[in-house]
């Protein structure tokens, strides 16, 4: 009997020209749990991918901050996109290149990289978003789909930023396992815009700066939730799941975000070339992990999963975990207005701490 390839559900508020989500739509299942209860479940051993946080709907002040940050940093982000895009093409070539973003932080970044390549080389490369879960691995059904559609694919994995490097390691293990089982040669190299953890080979910058898409949840990621893997109601051989929050479309800034940054691509091409010319080879040192170990020792934290370094991860702690305190590196204070505003909104203590390679770090409350 012929094996019929599973098809993903059409979802998300992006154009299919920009990205195809390889996910199963589970919008009809109620999975959202309040942060405090969800935190207790996670810390008692339930995997975070079996449930969803309640979507944070930002205040007017917070949205104004998002727009302001986007306005101020659009060119800086466009430059990082161009630097990453050029490195990807240099490494993989264009002929069989397939961009694969890691849902969901990688999705808007993958769209920007696809658009930059299209603008610079006049080639439209395929771009998919797939799920990867810490401790659970990558969506192998999605990988098989891509390799069936593109038998000669040179896959480039993309994410937004690095924290401790947990996803970098998860991706390496997942690719090793997939390659061994399927006799493939997937390249586990990860491309990110910001690599403050010093654990990605392809990066736009190693400065820990705010990528505005970290500020929000689904409303800057195509109205798609975090990805879910829950065997109580999901088929073990199917795509990982996600919700499509169509009811939030009035608050959706997903396309606005990528359009604003794409608008700067033409003017930064020379600067991209110049920066790549001047860049010195820089090894993966996992320097960020040293900061995390030092923070754990300083604050007596035994579980490293409760330490979330970097602007992107700290923002996530404030949006969907139960924070204990937020460490602020005073050298980066001018970059952290949204962190300060969120911490005040949620009555979370801010503390100065400069002995880290990150701008800030979120510490999760032990419950």
Short mmCIF file of C-alpha atoms in Angstrom, two decimals:
data_model
loop_
_atom_site.label_atom_id
_atom_site.label_comp_id
_atom_site.label_asym_id
_atom_site.label_seq_id
_atom_site.Cartn_x
_atom_site.Cartn_y
_atom_site.Cartn_z
CA UNK A 1 0.00 0.00 0.00
CA UNK A 2 1.38 3.41 -0.99
CA UNK A 3 2.48 5.64 1.91
CA UNK A 4 0.63 8.96 1.47
CA UNK A 5 2.60 11.91 2.83
CA UNK A 6 0.87 13.84 5.59
CA UNK A 7 -0.08 17.42 4.68
CA UNK A 8 0.27 20.31 7.14
CA UNK A 9 -2.65 22.61 7.98
CA UNK A 10 -2.76 26.04 6.38
CA UNK A 11 -2.27 28.51 9.20
CA UNK A 12 -0.78 31.82 10.21
CA UNK A 13 -1.30 35.40 9.04
CA UNK A 14 1.80 35.52 6.81
CA UNK A 15 1.63 35.11 3.04
CA UNK A 16 2.51 31.60 1.83
CA UNK A 17 5.08 33.42 -0.35
CA UNK A 18 6.91 34.29 2.88
CA UNK A 19 6.63 31.00 4.82
CA UNK A 20 4.84 27.65 5.01
CA UNK A 21 4.09 26.41 8.54
CA UNK A 22 4.60 22.64 8.82
CA UNK A 23 2.27 22.24 11.80
CA UNK A 24 -1.01 20.64 12.81
CA UNK A 25 -3.69 23.18 13.77
CA UNK A 26 -4.99 22.33 17.26
CA UNK A 27 -6.96 25.56 17.79
CA UNK A 28 -10.02 23.59 18.93
CA UNK A 29 -8.25 22.21 22.03
CA UNK A 30 -8.18 24.23 25.25
CA UNK A 31 -4.55 24.18 26.44
CA UNK A 32 -3.95 27.60 27.97
CA UNK A 33 -3.07 27.57 31.68
CA UNK A 34 -2.39 30.56 33.93
CA UNK A 35 1.32 31.22 34.48
CA UNK A 36 1.40 30.29 38.19
CA UNK A 37 -0.30 26.92 37.65
CA UNK A 38 1.74 26.23 34.51
CA UNK A 39 4.96 27.01 36.39
CA UNK A 40 4.05 24.50 39.12
CA UNK A 41 3.32 21.83 36.50
CA UNK A 42 6.60 22.48 34.62
CA UNK A 43 8.64 22.39 37.83
CA UNK A 44 6.88 19.18 38.92
CA UNK A 45 8.06 17.46 35.72
CA UNK A 46 5.29 18.06 33.13
CA UNK A 47 6.92 19.02 29.82
CA UNK A 48 6.33 22.66 28.81
CA UNK A 49 5.18 21.58 25.34
CA UNK A 50 2.10 19.77 26.70
CA UNK A 51 0.32 23.05 27.53
CA UNK A 52 0.30 26.70 26.50
CA UNK A 53 0.65 29.97 28.40
CA UNK A 54 -2.25 32.43 28.24
CA UNK A 55 -1.48 34.95 25.48
CA UNK A 56 -0.27 38.23 26.97
CA UNK A 57 -2.16 41.16 25.42
CA UNK A 58 0.14 44.17 25.80
CA UNK A 59 -0.82 47.48 27.33
CA UNK A 60 -0.93 50.61 25.17
CA UNK A 61 2.32 51.84 26.76
CA UNK A 62 4.04 48.55 25.96
CA UNK A 63 2.83 48.58 22.32
CA UNK A 64 4.08 52.16 21.95
CA UNK A 65 7.45 50.93 23.15
CA UNK A 66 7.37 48.12 20.57
CA UNK A 67 6.68 50.63 17.76
CA UNK A 68 9.39 52.97 19.03
CA UNK A 69 11.97 50.16 19.25
CA UNK A 70 11.05 48.98 15.77
CA UNK A 71 11.44 52.54 14.45
CA UNK A 72 14.81 53.03 16.18
CA UNK A 73 16.33 49.63 15.38
CA UNK A 74 14.88 48.64 11.98
CA UNK A 75 18.09 49.47 10.11
CA UNK A 76 20.26 47.73 12.71
CA UNK A 77 18.13 44.58 12.40
CA UNK A 78 18.15 44.80 8.58
CA UNK A 79 21.96 44.91 8.72
CA UNK A 80 22.08 41.79 10.92
CA UNK A 81 19.66 40.05 8.51
CA UNK A 82 21.86 40.89 5.52
CA UNK A 83 25.01 39.66 7.29
CA UNK A 84 23.32 36.35 8.15
CA UNK A 85 21.78 35.95 4.67
CA UNK A 86 25.13 36.46 2.93
CA UNK A 87 26.85 33.91 5.18
CA UNK A 88 24.09 31.37 4.48
CA UNK A 89 24.44 31.76 0.70
CA UNK A 90 28.24 31.57 0.95
CA UNK A 91 27.98 28.37 2.96
CA UNK A 92 25.07 26.59 1.22
CA UNK A 93 24.88 28.11 -2.27
CA UNK A 94 21.54 29.06 -3.82
CA UNK A 95 20.64 26.10 -6.05
CA UNK A 96 19.23 23.73 -3.43
CA UNK A 97 18.96 26.10 -0.46
CA UNK A 98 15.91 25.59 1.78
CA UNK A 99 15.42 27.88 4.78
CA UNK A 100 13.93 26.14 7.82
CA UNK A 101 12.97 28.38 10.73
CA UNK A 102 12.52 27.01 14.22
CA UNK A 103 9.03 27.90 15.42
CA UNK A 104 8.24 30.36 16.51
CA UNK A 105 10.98 32.92 17.24
CA UNK A 106 12.77 31.89 14.06
CA UNK A 107 9.78 32.48 11.78
CA UNK A 108 9.90 36.28 11.27
CA UNK A 109 13.72 36.08 11.03
CA UNK A 110 13.50 33.38 8.35
CA UNK A 111 11.03 35.53 6.39
CA UNK A 112 13.44 38.47 6.52
CA UNK A 113 16.37 36.30 5.37
CA UNK A 114 14.28 34.90 2.49
CA UNK A 115 13.30 38.44 1.47
CA UNK A 116 16.89 39.68 1.64
CA UNK A 117 18.12 36.81 -0.56
CA UNK A 118 15.29 37.53 -3.01
CA UNK A 119 16.18 41.25 -3.12
CA UNK A 120 19.94 40.70 -3.45
CA UNK A 121 20.09 37.64 -5.73
CA UNK A 122 16.63 37.72 -7.39
CA UNK A 123 16.06 34.12 -6.27
CA UNK A 124 13.05 33.00 -4.22
CA UNK A 125 14.19 30.15 -1.96
CA UNK A 126 11.70 27.86 -0.16
CA UNK A 127 11.08 28.72 3.50
CA UNK A 128 9.37 26.50 6.07
CA UNK A 129 8.77 26.75 9.81
CA UNK A 130 9.01 23.59 11.91
CA UNK A 131 8.88 22.79 15.61
CA UNK A 132 11.77 21.88 17.89
CA UNK A 133 11.24 21.28 21.62
CA UNK A 134 13.88 21.23 24.33
CA UNK A 135 14.09 17.66 25.65
CA UNK A 136 11.72 16.34 22.97
CA UNK A 137 13.63 16.97 19.76
CA UNK A 138 12.68 18.14 16.29
CA UNK A 139 9.53 17.40 14.27
CA UNK A 140 10.75 14.54 12.08
CA UNK A 141 7.46 14.40 10.13
CA UNK A 142 8.14 17.99 9.04
CA UNK A 143 11.74 17.17 8.08
CA UNK A 144 10.58 14.19 6.01
CA UNK A 145 8.02 16.44 4.29
CA UNK A 146 10.74 18.94 3.32
CA UNK A 147 13.10 16.24 2.04
CA UNK A 148 10.29 14.65 -0.01
CA UNK A 149 9.42 18.04 -1.56
CA UNK A 150 13.12 18.96 -2.04
CA UNK A 151 15.18 15.73 -2.38
CA UNK A 152 18.46 17.64 -2.84
CA UNK A 153 17.74 20.24 -0.16
CA UNK A 154 20.60 22.00 1.57
CA UNK A 155 18.69 22.90 4.71
CA UNK A 156 19.66 25.97 6.72
CA UNK A 157 18.14 26.13 10.21
CA UNK A 158 17.28 29.60 11.50
CA UNK A 159 16.34 31.01 14.92
CA UNK A 160 16.02 34.50 16.36
CA UNK A 161 18.72 34.56 19.03
CA UNK A 162 20.66 32.36 21.44
CA UNK A 163 20.33 32.20 25.21
CA UNK A 164 22.24 29.41 26.95
CA UNK A 165 22.42 27.42 23.73
CA UNK A 166 19.88 24.73 24.71
CA UNK A 167 18.24 24.78 21.26
CA UNK A 168 21.65 24.73 19.55
CA UNK A 169 22.42 21.50 21.41
CA UNK A 170 18.92 20.07 20.84
CA UNK A 171 19.29 20.71 17.11
CA UNK A 172 22.71 19.01 16.98
CA UNK A 173 21.37 15.91 18.75
CA UNK A 174 18.21 15.85 16.60
CA UNK A 175 20.18 16.06 13.34
CA UNK A 176 22.62 13.35 14.45
CA UNK A 177 19.71 11.06 15.33
CA UNK A 178 17.79 11.83 12.11
CA UNK A 179 20.88 11.35 9.93
CA UNK A 180 21.68 7.99 11.55
CA UNK A 181 18.10 6.70 11.13
CA UNK A 182 17.47 8.00 7.61
CA UNK A 183 21.00 7.97 6.13
CA UNK A 184 20.84 11.72 5.49
CA UNK A 185 23.38 14.51 5.92
CA UNK A 186 21.47 17.32 7.60
CA UNK A 187 23.72 20.20 8.63
CA UNK A 188 22.90 21.23 12.22
CA UNK A 189 24.53 24.67 11.88
CA UNK A 190 22.19 27.30 13.30
CA UNK A 191 21.90 30.84 11.92
CA UNK A 192 20.67 33.55 14.32
CA UNK A 193 20.49 37.35 14.31
CA UNK A 194 21.93 37.78 17.81
CA UNK A 195 24.31 35.31 19.45
CA UNK A 196 25.11 36.62 22.96
CA UNK A 197 25.58 32.99 24.07
CA UNK A 198 28.53 32.62 21.65
CA UNK A 199 27.15 29.26 20.49
CA UNK A 200 26.07 29.82 16.86
CA UNK A 201 28.38 29.61 13.84
CA UNK A 202 26.31 32.00 11.71
CA UNK A 203 25.21 35.23 13.41
CA UNK A 204 24.49 38.87 12.66
CA UNK A 205 25.97 40.16 15.90
CA UNK A 206 27.10 38.84 19.26
CA UNK A 207 25.75 41.90 21.04
CA UNK A 208 22.72 41.16 23.21
CA UNK A 209 20.23 43.58 21.67
CA UNK A 210 16.47 43.59 21.48
CA UNK A 211 14.95 42.09 18.37
CA UNK A 212 11.46 43.65 18.63
CA UNK A 213 9.80 40.35 17.66
CA UNK A 214 10.91 39.08 21.11
CA UNK A 215 8.68 41.75 22.70
CA UNK A 216 5.41 40.03 21.80
CA UNK A 217 3.98 36.55 21.42
CA UNK A 218 1.78 35.32 18.57
CA UNK A 219 0.91 38.84 17.40
CA UNK A 220 4.40 39.21 15.89
CA UNK A 221 4.70 35.56 14.80
CA UNK A 222 1.84 35.16 12.35
CA UNK A 223 -0.77 34.66 15.13
CA UNK A 224 0.66 31.19 15.79
CA UNK A 225 1.11 29.87 19.34
CA UNK A 226 4.13 28.12 20.78
CA UNK A 227 4.36 24.59 19.43
CA UNK A 228 2.76 21.69 21.28
CA UNK A 229 3.49 18.00 21.63
CA UNK A 230 0.89 16.20 23.75
CA UNK A 231 0.27 12.53 23.05
CA UNK A 232 -3.08 12.59 24.87
CA UNK A 233 -4.67 14.00 21.73
CA UNK A 234 -1.94 13.97 19.05
CA UNK A 235 -0.92 11.24 16.62
CA UNK A 236 2.68 10.17 17.28
CA UNK A 237 3.55 10.25 13.56
CA UNK A 238 1.96 13.63 12.84
CA UNK A 239 3.33 17.16 12.72
CA UNK A 240 3.79 18.96 16.02
CA UNK A 241 0.80 21.14 16.84
CA UNK A 242 0.09 24.84 17.33
CA UNK A 243 -2.88 27.13 17.67
CA UNK A 244 -3.83 29.80 15.16
CA UNK A 245 -5.21 32.76 17.13
CA UNK A 246 -7.35 34.30 14.38
CA UNK A 247 -9.37 36.15 17.03
CA UNK A 248 -6.29 38.35 17.71
CA UNK A 249 -6.06 39.65 14.14
CA UNK A 250 -6.84 43.25 15.18
CA UNK A 251 -3.68 43.23 17.31
CA UNK A 252 -1.52 41.48 14.69
CA UNK A 253 1.73 43.30 13.77
CA UNK A 254 3.45 40.28 12.17
CA UNK A 255 3.53 41.66 8.63
CA UNK A 256 4.13 45.22 9.77
CA UNK A 257 7.30 44.00 11.56
CA UNK A 258 8.83 42.23 8.53
CA UNK A 259 7.74 44.99 6.11
CA UNK A 260 9.35 47.77 8.20
CA UNK A 261 12.69 45.96 8.33
CA UNK A 262 12.63 44.79 4.70
CA UNK A 263 12.22 48.44 3.65
CA UNK A 264 15.86 49.06 4.71
CA UNK A 265 17.43 46.21 2.72
CA UNK A 266 18.44 48.16 -0.40
CA UNK A 267 20.31 50.84 1.53
CA UNK A 268 22.36 48.52 3.77
CA UNK A 269 23.86 46.19 1.14
CA UNK A 270 27.23 47.95 1.04
CA UNK A 271 27.45 48.06 4.83
CA UNK A 272 26.72 44.29 4.94
CA UNK A 273 29.60 43.61 2.53
CA UNK A 274 31.91 45.93 4.48
CA UNK A 275 31.15 44.34 7.85
CA UNK A 276 31.67 40.82 6.49
CA UNK A 277 34.98 41.91 4.97
CA UNK A 278 36.17 43.31 8.30
CA UNK A 279 34.87 40.49 10.48
CA UNK A 280 37.54 38.35 12.10
CA UNK A 281 36.92 34.60 12.52
CA UNK A 282 35.21 34.04 15.85
CA UNK A 283 34.93 30.63 17.42
CA UNK A 284 32.00 29.10 19.28
CA UNK A 285 33.14 29.42 22.91
CA UNK A 286 29.85 28.92 24.85
CA UNK A 287 30.92 32.00 26.81
CA UNK A 288 27.32 32.69 27.74
CA UNK A 289 27.14 29.39 29.59
CA UNK A 290 29.98 30.56 31.89
CA UNK A 291 27.82 33.55 32.86
CA UNK A 292 24.90 31.24 33.64
CA UNK A 293 27.03 29.01 35.89
CA UNK A 294 28.30 32.10 37.74
CA UNK A 295 24.73 33.39 38.20
CA UNK A 296 23.59 30.00 39.52
CA UNK A 297 26.41 29.94 42.06
CA UNK A 298 25.87 33.56 43.11
CA UNK A 299 22.12 33.08 43.70
CA UNK A 300 22.18 29.45 44.87
CA UNK A 301 20.04 28.18 41.96
CA UNK A 302 20.39 24.42 41.43
CA UNK A 303 18.27 24.05 38.26
CA UNK A 304 19.80 25.80 35.23
CA UNK A 305 16.37 25.81 33.52
CA UNK A 306 15.38 28.55 35.97
CA UNK A 307 18.07 30.89 34.56
CA UNK A 308 17.10 32.53 31.24
CA UNK A 309 19.83 34.85 29.94
CA UNK A 310 19.65 37.46 27.19
CA UNK A 311 17.09 40.07 26.17
CA UNK A 312 14.89 37.62 24.22
CA UNK A 313 14.75 35.00 26.96
CA UNK A 314 14.26 37.56 29.76
CA UNK A 315 11.31 38.99 27.84
CA UNK A 316 9.80 35.50 27.59
CA UNK A 317 10.21 34.98 31.35
CA UNK A 318 8.24 38.17 31.98
CA UNK A 319 5.56 37.30 29.42
CA UNK A 320 4.90 33.66 30.23
CA UNK A 321 6.72 32.37 33.30
CA UNK A 322 6.70 33.35 37.01
CA UNK A 323 9.76 35.59 37.49
CA UNK A 324 11.67 35.79 40.77
CA UNK A 325 13.88 38.70 39.75
CA UNK A 326 15.43 40.26 36.66
CA UNK A 327 19.16 40.91 36.52
CA UNK A 328 20.11 44.04 34.58
CA UNK A 329 23.59 44.72 33.20
CA UNK A 330 23.96 48.50 33.80
CA UNK A 331 26.10 48.84 30.62
CA UNK A 332 22.99 47.97 28.56
CA UNK A 333 20.40 49.99 30.47
CA UNK A 334 19.60 52.16 27.42
CA UNK A 335 18.46 49.00 25.54
CA UNK A 336 16.09 47.66 28.19
CA UNK A 337 13.11 50.03 28.44
CA UNK A 338 10.63 47.25 27.58
CA UNK A 339 12.12 44.96 30.27
CA UNK A 340 11.81 47.71 32.89
CA UNK A 341 8.21 48.46 31.83
CA UNK A 342 7.16 44.78 31.91
CA UNK A 343 8.84 44.24 35.30
CA UNK A 344 6.97 47.24 36.73
CA UNK A 345 3.66 46.03 35.26
CA UNK A 346 4.19 42.63 36.87
CA UNK A 347 5.76 43.94 40.09
CA UNK A 348 9.03 42.04 39.58
CA UNK A 349 12.26 43.11 41.28
CA UNK A 350 15.08 44.47 39.09
CA UNK A 351 18.66 44.02 40.30
CA UNK A 352 21.92 45.31 38.84
CA UNK A 353 24.41 42.57 37.89
CA UNK A 354 27.27 43.31 35.51
CA UNK A 355 29.29 40.05 35.57
CA UNK A 356 27.64 38.50 32.51
CA UNK A 357 27.99 38.56 28.73
CA UNK A 358 24.28 39.41 28.46
CA UNK A 359 22.31 42.65 28.74
CA UNK A 360 19.94 41.04 31.23
CA UNK A 361 18.85 37.72 32.67
CA UNK A 362 15.49 36.43 33.90
CA UNK A 363 15.42 34.26 37.02
CA UNK A 364 12.32 32.06 37.38
CA UNK A 365 10.76 31.66 40.80
CA UNK A 366 11.16 28.21 42.32
CA UNK A 367 7.68 26.97 43.19
#
